[in-house]
Tab-separated table of C-alpha atoms and ligand atoms in Angstrom:
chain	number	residue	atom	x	y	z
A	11	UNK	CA	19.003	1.319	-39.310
A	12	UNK	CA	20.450	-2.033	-40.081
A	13	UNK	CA	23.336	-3.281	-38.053
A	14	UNK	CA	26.537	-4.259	-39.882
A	15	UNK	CA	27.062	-8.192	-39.100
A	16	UNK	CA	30.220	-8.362	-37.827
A	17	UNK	CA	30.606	-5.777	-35.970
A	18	UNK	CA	27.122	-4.310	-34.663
A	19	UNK	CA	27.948	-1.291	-36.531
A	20	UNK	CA	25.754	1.199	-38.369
A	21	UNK	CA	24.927	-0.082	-41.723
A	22	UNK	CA	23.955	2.801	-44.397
A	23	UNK	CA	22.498	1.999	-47.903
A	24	UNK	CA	24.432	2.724	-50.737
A	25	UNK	CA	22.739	1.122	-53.993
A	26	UNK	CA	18.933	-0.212	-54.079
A	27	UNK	CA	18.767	-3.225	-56.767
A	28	UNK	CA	15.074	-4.035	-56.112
A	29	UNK	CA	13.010	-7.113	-55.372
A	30	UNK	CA	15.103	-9.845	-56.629
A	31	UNK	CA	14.883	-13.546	-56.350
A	32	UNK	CA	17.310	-16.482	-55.195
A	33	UNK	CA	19.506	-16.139	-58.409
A	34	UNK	CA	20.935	-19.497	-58.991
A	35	UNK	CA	17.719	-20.861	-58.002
A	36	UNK	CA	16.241	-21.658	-61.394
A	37	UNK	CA	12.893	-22.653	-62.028
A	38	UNK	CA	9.967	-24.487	-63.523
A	39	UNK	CA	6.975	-22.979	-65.096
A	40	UNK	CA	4.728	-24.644	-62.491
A	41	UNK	CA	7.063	-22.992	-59.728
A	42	UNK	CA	6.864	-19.577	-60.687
A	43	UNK	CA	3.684	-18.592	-57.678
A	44	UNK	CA	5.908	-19.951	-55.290
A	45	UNK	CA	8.948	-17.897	-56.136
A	46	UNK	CA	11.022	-16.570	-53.301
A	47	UNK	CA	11.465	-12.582	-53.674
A	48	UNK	CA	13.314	-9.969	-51.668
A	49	UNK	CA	14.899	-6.797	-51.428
A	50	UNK	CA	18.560	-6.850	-52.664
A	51	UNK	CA	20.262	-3.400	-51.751
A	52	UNK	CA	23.494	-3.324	-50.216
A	53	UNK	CA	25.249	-0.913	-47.402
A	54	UNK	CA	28.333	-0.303	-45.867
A	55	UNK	CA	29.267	-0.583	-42.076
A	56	UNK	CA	30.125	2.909	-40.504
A	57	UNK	CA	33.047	1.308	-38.244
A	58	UNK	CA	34.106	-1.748	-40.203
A	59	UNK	CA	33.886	-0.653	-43.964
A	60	UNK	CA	32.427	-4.224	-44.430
A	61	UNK	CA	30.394	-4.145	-47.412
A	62	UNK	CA	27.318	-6.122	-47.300
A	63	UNK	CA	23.801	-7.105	-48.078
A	64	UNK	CA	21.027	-5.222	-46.291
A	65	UNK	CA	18.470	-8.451	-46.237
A	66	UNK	CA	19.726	-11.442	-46.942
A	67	UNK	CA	17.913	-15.275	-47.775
A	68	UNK	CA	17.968	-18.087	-45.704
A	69	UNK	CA	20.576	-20.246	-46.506
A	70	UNK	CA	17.687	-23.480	-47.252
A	71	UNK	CA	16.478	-21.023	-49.979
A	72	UNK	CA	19.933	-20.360	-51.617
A	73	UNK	CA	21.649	-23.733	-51.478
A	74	UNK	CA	18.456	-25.987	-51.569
A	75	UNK	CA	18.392	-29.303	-53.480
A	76	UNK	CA	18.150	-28.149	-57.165
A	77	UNK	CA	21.673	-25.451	-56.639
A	78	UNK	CA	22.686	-25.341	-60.114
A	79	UNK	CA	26.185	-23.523	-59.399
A	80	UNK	CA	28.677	-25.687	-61.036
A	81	UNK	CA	32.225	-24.320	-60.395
A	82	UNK	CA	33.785	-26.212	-62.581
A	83	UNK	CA	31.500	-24.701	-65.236
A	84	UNK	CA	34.210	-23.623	-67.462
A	85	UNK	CA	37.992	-24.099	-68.934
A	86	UNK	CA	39.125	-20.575	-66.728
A	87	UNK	CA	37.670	-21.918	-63.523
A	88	UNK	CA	39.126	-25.353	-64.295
A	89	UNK	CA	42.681	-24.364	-64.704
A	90	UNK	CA	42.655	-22.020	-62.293
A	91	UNK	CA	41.437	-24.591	-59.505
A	92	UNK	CA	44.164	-26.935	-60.647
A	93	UNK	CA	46.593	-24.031	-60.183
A	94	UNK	CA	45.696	-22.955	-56.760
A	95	UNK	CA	46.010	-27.035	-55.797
A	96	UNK	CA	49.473	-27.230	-57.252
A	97	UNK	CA	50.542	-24.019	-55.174
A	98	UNK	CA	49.392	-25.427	-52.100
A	99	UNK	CA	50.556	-28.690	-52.514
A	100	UNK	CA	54.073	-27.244	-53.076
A	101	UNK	CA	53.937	-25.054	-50.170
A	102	UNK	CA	51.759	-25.011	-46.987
A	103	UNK	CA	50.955	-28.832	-47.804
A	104	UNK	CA	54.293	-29.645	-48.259
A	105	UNK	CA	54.796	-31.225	-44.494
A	106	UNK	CA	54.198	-34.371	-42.941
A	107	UNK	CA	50.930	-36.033	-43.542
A	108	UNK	CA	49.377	-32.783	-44.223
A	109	UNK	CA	45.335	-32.226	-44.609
A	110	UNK	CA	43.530	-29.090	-45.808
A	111	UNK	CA	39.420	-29.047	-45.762
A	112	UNK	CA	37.783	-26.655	-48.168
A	113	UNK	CA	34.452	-24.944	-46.642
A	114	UNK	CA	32.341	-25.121	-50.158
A	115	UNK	CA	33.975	-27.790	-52.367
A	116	UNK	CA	31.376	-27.661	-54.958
A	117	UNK	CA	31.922	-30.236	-57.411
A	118	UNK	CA	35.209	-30.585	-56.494
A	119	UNK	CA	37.268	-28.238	-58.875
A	120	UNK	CA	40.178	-28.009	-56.659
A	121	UNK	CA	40.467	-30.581	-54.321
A	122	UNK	CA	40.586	-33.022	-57.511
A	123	UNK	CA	44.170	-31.923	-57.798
A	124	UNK	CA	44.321	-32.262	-53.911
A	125	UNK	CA	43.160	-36.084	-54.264
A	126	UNK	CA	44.805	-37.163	-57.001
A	127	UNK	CA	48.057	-36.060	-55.360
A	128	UNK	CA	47.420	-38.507	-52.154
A	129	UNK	CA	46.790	-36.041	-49.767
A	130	UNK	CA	44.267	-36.372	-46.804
A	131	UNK	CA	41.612	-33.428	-47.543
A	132	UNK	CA	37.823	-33.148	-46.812
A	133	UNK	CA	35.735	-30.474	-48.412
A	134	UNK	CA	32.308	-29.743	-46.645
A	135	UNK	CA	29.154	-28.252	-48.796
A	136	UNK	CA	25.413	-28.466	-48.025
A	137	UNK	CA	24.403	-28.847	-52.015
A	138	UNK	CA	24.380	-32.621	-52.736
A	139	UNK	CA	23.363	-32.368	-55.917
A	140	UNK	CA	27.047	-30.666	-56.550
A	141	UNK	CA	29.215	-32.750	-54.101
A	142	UNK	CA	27.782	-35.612	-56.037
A	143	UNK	CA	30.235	-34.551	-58.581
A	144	UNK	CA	32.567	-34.073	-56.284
A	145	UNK	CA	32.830	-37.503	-55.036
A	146	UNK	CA	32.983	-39.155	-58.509
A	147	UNK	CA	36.356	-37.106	-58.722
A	148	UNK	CA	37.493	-39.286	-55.701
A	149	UNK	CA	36.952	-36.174	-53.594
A	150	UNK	CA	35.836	-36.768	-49.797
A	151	UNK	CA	32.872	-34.882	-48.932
A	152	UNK	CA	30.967	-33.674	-45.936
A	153	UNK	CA	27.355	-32.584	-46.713
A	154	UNK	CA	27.549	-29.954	-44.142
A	155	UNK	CA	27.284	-25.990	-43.846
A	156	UNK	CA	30.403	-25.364	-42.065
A	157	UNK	CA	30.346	-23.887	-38.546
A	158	UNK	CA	31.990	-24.181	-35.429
A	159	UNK	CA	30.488	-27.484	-34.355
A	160	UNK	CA	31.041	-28.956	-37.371
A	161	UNK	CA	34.479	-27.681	-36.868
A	162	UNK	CA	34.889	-29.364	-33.667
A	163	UNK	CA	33.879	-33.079	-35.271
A	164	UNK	CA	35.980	-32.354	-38.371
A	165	UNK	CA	38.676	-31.537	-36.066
A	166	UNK	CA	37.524	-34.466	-33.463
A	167	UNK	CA	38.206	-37.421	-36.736
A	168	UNK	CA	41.010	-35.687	-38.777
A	169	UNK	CA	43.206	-33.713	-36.477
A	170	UNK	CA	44.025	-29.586	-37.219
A	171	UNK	CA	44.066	-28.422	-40.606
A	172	UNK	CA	46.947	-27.015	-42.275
A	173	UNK	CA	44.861	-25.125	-44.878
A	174	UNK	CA	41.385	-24.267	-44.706
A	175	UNK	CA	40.409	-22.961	-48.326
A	176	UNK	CA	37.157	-21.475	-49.719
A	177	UNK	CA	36.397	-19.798	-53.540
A	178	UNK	CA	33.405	-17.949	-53.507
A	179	UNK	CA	32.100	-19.101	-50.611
A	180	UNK	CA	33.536	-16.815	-47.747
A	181	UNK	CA	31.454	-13.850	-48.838
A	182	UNK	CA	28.177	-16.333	-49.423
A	183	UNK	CA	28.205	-16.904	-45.649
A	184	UNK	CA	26.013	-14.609	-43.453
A	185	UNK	CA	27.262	-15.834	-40.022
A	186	UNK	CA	30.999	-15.101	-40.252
A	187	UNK	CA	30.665	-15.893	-36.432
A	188	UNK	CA	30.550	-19.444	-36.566
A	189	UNK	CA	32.385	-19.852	-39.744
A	190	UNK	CA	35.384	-17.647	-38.093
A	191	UNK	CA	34.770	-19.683	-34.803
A	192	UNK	CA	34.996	-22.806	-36.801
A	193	UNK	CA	38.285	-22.188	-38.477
A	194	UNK	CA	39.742	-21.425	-35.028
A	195	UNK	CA	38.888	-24.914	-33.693
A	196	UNK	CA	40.229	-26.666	-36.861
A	197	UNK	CA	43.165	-24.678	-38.107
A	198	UNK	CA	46.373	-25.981	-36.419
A	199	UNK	CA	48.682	-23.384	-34.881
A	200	UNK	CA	50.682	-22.649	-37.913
A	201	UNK	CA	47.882	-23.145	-40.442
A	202	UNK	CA	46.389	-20.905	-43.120
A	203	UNK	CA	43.289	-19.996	-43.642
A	204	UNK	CA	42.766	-18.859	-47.778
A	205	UNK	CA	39.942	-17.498	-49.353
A	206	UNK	CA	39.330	-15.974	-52.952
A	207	UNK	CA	36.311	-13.866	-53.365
A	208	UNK	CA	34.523	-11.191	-55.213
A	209	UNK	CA	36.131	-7.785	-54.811
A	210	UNK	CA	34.299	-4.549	-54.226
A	211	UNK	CA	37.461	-2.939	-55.876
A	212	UNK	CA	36.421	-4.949	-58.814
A	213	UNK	CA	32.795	-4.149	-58.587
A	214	UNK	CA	33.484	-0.364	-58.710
A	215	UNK	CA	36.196	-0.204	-61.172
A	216	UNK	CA	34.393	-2.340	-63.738
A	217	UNK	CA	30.428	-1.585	-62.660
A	218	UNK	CA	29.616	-5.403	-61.976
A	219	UNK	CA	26.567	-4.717	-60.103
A	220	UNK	CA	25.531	-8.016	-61.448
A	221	UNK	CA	28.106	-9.407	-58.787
A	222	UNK	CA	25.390	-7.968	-56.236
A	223	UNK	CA	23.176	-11.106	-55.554
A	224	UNK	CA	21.729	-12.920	-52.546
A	225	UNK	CA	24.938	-15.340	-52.449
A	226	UNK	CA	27.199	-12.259	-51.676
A	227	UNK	CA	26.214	-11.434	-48.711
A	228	UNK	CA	29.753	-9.718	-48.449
A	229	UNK	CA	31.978	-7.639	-50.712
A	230	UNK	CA	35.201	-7.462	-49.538
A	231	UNK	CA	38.437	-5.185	-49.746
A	232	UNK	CA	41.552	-5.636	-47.678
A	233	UNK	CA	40.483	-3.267	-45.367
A	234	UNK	CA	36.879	-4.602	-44.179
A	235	UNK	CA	38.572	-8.346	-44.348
A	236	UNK	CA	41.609	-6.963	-42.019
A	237	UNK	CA	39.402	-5.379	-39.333
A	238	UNK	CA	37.292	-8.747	-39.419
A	239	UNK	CA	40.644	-10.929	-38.992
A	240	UNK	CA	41.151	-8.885	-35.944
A	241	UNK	CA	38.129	-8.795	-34.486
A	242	UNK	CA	37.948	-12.701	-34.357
A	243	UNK	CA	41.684	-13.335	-33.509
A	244	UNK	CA	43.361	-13.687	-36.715
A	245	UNK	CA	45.720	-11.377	-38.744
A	246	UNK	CA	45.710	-10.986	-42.472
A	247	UNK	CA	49.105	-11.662	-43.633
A	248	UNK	CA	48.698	-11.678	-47.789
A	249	UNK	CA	46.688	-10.504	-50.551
A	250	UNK	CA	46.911	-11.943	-53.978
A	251	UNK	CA	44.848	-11.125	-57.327
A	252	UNK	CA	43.087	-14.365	-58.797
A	253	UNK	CA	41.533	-13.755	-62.446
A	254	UNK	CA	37.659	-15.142	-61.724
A	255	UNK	CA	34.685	-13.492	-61.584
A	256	UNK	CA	36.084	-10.258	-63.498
A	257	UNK	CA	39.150	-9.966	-60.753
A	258	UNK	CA	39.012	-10.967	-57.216
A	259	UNK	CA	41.207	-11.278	-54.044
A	260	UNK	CA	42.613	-13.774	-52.364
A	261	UNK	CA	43.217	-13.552	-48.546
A	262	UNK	CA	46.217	-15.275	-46.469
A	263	UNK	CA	44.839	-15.137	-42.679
A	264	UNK	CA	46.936	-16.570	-40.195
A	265	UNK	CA	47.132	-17.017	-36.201
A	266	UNK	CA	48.438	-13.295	-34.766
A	267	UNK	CA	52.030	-12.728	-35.311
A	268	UNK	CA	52.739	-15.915	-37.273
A	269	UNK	CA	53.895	-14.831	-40.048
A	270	UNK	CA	55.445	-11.449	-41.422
A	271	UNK	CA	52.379	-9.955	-43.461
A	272	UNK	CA	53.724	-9.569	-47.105
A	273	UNK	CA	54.519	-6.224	-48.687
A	274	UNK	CA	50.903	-6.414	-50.524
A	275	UNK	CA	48.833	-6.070	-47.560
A	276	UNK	CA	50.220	-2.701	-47.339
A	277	UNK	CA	50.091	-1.695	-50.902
A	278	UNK	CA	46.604	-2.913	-51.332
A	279	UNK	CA	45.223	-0.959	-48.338
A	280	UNK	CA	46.834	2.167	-49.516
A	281	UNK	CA	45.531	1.395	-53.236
A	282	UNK	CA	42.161	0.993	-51.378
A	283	UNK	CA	42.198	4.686	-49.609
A	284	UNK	CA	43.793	5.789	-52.783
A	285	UNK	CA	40.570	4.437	-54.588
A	286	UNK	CA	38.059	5.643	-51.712
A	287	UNK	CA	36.707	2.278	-51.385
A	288	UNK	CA	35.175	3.177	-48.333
A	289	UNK	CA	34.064	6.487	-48.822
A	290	UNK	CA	30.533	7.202	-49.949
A	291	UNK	CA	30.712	9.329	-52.460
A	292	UNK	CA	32.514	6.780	-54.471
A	293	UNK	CA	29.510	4.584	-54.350
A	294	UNK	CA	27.221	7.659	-55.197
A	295	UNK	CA	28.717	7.744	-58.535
A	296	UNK	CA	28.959	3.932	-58.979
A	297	UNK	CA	24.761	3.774	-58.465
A	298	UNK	CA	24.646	6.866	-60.810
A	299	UNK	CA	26.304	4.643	-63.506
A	300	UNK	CA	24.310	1.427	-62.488
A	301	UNK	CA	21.007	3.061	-63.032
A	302	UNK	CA	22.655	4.509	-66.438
A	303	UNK	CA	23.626	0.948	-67.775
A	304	UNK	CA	20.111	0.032	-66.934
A	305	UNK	CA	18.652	3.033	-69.073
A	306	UNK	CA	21.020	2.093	-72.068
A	307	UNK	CA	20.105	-1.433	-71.798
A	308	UNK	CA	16.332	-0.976	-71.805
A	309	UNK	CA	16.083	1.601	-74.307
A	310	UNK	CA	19.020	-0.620	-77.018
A	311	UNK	CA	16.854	-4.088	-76.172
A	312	UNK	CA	14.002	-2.156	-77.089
A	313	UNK	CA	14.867	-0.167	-80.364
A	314	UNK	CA	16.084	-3.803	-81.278
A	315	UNK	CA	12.924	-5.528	-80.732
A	316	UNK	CA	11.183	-2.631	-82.418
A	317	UNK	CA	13.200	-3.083	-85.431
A	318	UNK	CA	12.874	-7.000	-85.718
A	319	UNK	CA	16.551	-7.844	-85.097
A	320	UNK	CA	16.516	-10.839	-82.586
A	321	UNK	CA	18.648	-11.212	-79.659
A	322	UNK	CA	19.491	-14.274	-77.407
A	323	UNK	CA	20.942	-14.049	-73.788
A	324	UNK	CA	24.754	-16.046	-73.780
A	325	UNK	CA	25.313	-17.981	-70.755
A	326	UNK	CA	22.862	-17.972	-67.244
A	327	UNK	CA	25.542	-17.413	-64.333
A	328	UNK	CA	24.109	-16.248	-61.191
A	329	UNK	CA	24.941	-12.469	-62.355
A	330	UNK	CA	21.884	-12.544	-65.105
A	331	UNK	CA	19.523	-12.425	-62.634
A	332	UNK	CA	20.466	-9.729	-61.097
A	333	UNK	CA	20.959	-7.202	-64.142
A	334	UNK	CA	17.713	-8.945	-65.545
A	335	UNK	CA	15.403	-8.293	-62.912
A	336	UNK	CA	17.142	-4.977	-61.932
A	337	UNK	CA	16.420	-3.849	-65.293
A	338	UNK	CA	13.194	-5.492	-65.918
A	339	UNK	CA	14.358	-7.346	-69.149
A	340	UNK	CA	11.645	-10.393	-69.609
A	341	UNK	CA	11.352	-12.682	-72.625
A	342	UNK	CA	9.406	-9.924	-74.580
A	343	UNK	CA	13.053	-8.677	-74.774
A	344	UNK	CA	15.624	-11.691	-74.723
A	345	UNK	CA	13.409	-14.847	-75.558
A	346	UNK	CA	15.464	-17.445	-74.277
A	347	UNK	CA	19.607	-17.689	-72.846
A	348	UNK	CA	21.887	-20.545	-73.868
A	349	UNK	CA	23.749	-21.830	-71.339
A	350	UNK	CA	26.106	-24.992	-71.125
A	351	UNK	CA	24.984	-26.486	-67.836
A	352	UNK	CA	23.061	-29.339	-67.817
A	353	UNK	CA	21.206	-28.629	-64.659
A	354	UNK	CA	19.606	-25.513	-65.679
A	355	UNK	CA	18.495	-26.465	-69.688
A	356	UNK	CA	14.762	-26.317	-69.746
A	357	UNK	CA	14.362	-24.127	-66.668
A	358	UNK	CA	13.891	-20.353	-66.675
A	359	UNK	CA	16.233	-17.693	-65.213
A	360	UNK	CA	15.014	-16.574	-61.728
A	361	UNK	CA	12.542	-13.731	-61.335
A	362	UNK	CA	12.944	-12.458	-65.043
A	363	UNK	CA	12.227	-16.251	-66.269
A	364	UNK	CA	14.240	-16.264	-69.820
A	365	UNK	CA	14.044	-19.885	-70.401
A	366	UNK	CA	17.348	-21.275	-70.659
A	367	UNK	CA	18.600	-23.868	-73.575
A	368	UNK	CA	21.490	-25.704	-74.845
A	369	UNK	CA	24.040	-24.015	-76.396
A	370	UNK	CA	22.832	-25.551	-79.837
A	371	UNK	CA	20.233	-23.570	-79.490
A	372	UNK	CA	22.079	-20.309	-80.327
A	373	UNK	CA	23.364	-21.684	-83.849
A	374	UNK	CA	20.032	-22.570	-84.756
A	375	UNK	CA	18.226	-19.604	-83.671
A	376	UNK	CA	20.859	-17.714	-85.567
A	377	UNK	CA	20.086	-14.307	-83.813
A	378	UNK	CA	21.207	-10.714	-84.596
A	379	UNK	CA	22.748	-10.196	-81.687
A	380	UNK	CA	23.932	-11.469	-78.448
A	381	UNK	CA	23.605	-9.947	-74.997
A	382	UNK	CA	26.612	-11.195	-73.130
A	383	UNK	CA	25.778	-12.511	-69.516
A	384	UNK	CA	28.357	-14.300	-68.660
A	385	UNK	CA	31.076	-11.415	-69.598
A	386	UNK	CA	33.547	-12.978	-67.382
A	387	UNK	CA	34.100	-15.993	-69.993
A	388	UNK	CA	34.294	-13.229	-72.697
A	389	UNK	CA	37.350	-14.558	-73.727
A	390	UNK	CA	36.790	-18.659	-73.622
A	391	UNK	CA	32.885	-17.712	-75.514
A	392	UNK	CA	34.627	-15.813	-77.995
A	393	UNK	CA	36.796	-18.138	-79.484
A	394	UNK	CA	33.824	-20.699	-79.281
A	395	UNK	CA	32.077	-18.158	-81.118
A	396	UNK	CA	34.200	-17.117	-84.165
A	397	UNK	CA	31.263	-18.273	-86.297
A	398	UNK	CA	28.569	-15.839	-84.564
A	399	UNK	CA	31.240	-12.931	-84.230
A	400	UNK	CA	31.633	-12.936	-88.375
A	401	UNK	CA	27.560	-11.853	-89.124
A	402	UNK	CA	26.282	-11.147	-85.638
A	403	UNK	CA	26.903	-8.626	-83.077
A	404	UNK	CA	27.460	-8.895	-79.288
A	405	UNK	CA	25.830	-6.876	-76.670
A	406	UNK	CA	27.777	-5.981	-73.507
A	407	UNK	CA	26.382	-4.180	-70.393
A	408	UNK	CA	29.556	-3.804	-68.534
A	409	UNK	CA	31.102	-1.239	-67.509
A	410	UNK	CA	29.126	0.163	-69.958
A	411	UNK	CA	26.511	-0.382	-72.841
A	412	UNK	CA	28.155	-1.619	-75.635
A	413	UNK	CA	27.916	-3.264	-79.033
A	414	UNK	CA	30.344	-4.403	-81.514
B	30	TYD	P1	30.114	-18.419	-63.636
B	30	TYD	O1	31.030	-17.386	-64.103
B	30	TYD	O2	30.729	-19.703	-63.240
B	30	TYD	O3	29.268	-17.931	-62.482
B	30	TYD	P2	28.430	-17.047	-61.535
B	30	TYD	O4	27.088	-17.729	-61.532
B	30	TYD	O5	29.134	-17.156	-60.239
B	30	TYD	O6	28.397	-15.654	-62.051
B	30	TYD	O7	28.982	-18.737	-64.698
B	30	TYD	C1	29.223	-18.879	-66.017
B	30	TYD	C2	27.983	-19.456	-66.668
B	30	TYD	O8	28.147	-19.356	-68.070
B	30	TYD	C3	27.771	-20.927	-66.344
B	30	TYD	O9	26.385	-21.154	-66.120
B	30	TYD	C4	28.215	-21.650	-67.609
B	30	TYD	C5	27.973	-20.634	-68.683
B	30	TYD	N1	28.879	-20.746	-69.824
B	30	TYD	C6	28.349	-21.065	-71.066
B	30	TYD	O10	27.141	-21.266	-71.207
B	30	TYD	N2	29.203	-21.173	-72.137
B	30	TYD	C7	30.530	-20.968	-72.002
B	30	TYD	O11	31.279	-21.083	-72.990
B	30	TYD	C8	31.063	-20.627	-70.714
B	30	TYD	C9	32.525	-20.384	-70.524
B	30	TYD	C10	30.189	-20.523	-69.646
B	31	ZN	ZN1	30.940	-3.439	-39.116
């Protein structure tokens, strides 16, 4: 039996997504012998409720060199980032000389805002290919995973941190030891730490099992993030919805008895048992619908194919490897994606290895129909799209098959 990793706790499986590779680690042709496989399948901790990845992949392997993940990657993500900035600025920043670090800055989507505004900030992330971006923002950078000793020289230069952020990046980190450890040392004694993250709440209610990918090595709900506040000396004090990914959470911890915890915390806990987020049979009935989505897929991609209509992937996010390879959809099925990031044109999608083009690509190809990966940008895609929309049709796999 696996042991739950932050607690030591029994760990029983609940869904099995098969071998799967890194899945923002796009690749060459050449590369494809070498590719990194392993078994993604998640389970849930017996005395924690922590949600979480059975195996998991060495960090080296997920945020190596080549890390395509660009958060900035659309308009939604942008304004969202700018958002979040502004709110901080006007509250927990709003002290003397204040100074926030963000564990996983990316290219530097919200600490832009942070920057511009004067304000001392540091955001640390391993993937220089990313933070490169980052720093042409004007965005200070520490090429760093972050950890407790990194902590301790952050801490050691800049002082305590009134705010120490992370987007997506929480959940990505398998050792919430050190990372917990680490925000002790820095944050000062009235300081916040914030994270926004996937949701399991989310992953249920809309069947994202394409959220389920090596990166996540944790699916949170207020409950599992609550007992892990405790257990390392901190005390969740808020909960807020951000719109990303589909729907996710953001989490106010704080120093014990700090601050009253707000009237969410409360309300999403009880929405939580209300929901039986932690109880299995919930997630008995959420693998019974995965594994019908990936019948419906297979058998629509392949009436298609057998009756000549052509279909392109739309957009590569992390999530398309994960419903690819889970359902076994290769290029004999979707012959290429279009996706607008740079850095992974002219590679192919991990494991299932759709090549991935420009987006000019679609309007030339002029395809029947459209199988809609990145279904969180649904909105931003289709008003890109009005053309496509008129004469073509667009596949959607979530939270159930669908075309129209
Ligand atoms: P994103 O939602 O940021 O990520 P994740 O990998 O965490 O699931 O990924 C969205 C992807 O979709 C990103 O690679 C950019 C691409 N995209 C397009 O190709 N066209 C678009 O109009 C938009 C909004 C995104
Ligand atoms: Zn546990």
């Amino acid at each position: 039996m696996p042991s739950c990793r932050i607690c030591g706790g029994v760990v029983s499986e609940l869904l099995d997504l098969g071998r799967q590779p890194s899945a923002n680690r796009f690749l060459a042709r050449a590369d494809i012998a070498r590719e990194f496989m392993f078994r993604l399948a998640i389970g849930m901790c017996h005395s924690c409720t922590m949600v979480q990845l059975i195996e998991d992949v060495p960090e080296e392997i997920r945020y190596h060199d080549g890390y395509r993940y660009r958060a900035s990657g659309s308009a939604t993500h942008r304004r969202h980032f700018a958002r979040v900035a502004r709110e901080l600025l006007a509250t927990e920043l709003a002290g003397p000389n204040p100074f926030i670090v963000e564990i996983g800055c990316n290219d530097g989507v919200m600490l832009e805002t942070i920057a511009r505004a004067g304000v001392r900030h540091l955001g640390v992330d391993p993937a220089k290919e990313v933070t490169e971006l980052a720093r042409e923002r004007g965005v200070n950078v520490l090429d760093a995973f972050f950890g407790d000793s990194v902590a301790e020289g952050i801490r050691a230069e800049h002082g305590s941190a009134d705010v120490i952020f992370g987007a997506n990046t929480v959940c990505h980190i398998a050792y919430q030891d050190s990372l917990l450890r680490g925000v002790d040392t820095l944050l000062g004694p009235d300081g916040v730490f914030v994270f926004e993250e996937p949701y399991l709440g989310t992953v249920i209610s809309q069947m994202a099992f394409d959220q389920i990918y090596d990166e996540h090595v944790y699916y949170f709900t207020a409950r599992s993030v609550q007992q892990m506040a405790q257990r390392y000396g901190f005390e969740l004090v808020d909960v807020g919805r951000s719109p990303l990914h589909g729907g996710e959470i953001r989490y106010t911890l704080t120093r014990p008895g700090r601050r009253r915890p707000s009237p969410a915390v409360g309300e999403l806990l009880a929405d939580e048992r209300h929901r039986g987020l932690a109880d299995p049979v919930t997630f008995q009935r959420f693998a019974d619908a995965v594994a019908k989505i990936r019948d419906d897929l297979l058998t629509l991609l392949r009436d298609l194919r057998d009756r000549g209509s052509t279909v392109v992937g739309y957009g590569a996010p992390g999530k398309t490897a994960t419903v690819t390879n889970y359902c076994g959809i290769g290029p004999e099925l979707v012959p290429f994606v279009v996706d607008s990031t740079p850095a992974k044109q002219g590679l192919l999608v991990p494991g299932s290895h759709l090549p991935v083009r420009p987006p000019q690509a679609f309007t030339t190809a002029n395809p029947d129909y459209a199988l809609l990966f990145a279904w969180n940008h649904a909105d931003e895609i289709m008003a890109k799209e009005q053309a496509f929309s008129r004469r073509g049709k667009w596949i959607r796999y979530v939270p159930d098959v669908r075309v129209g």
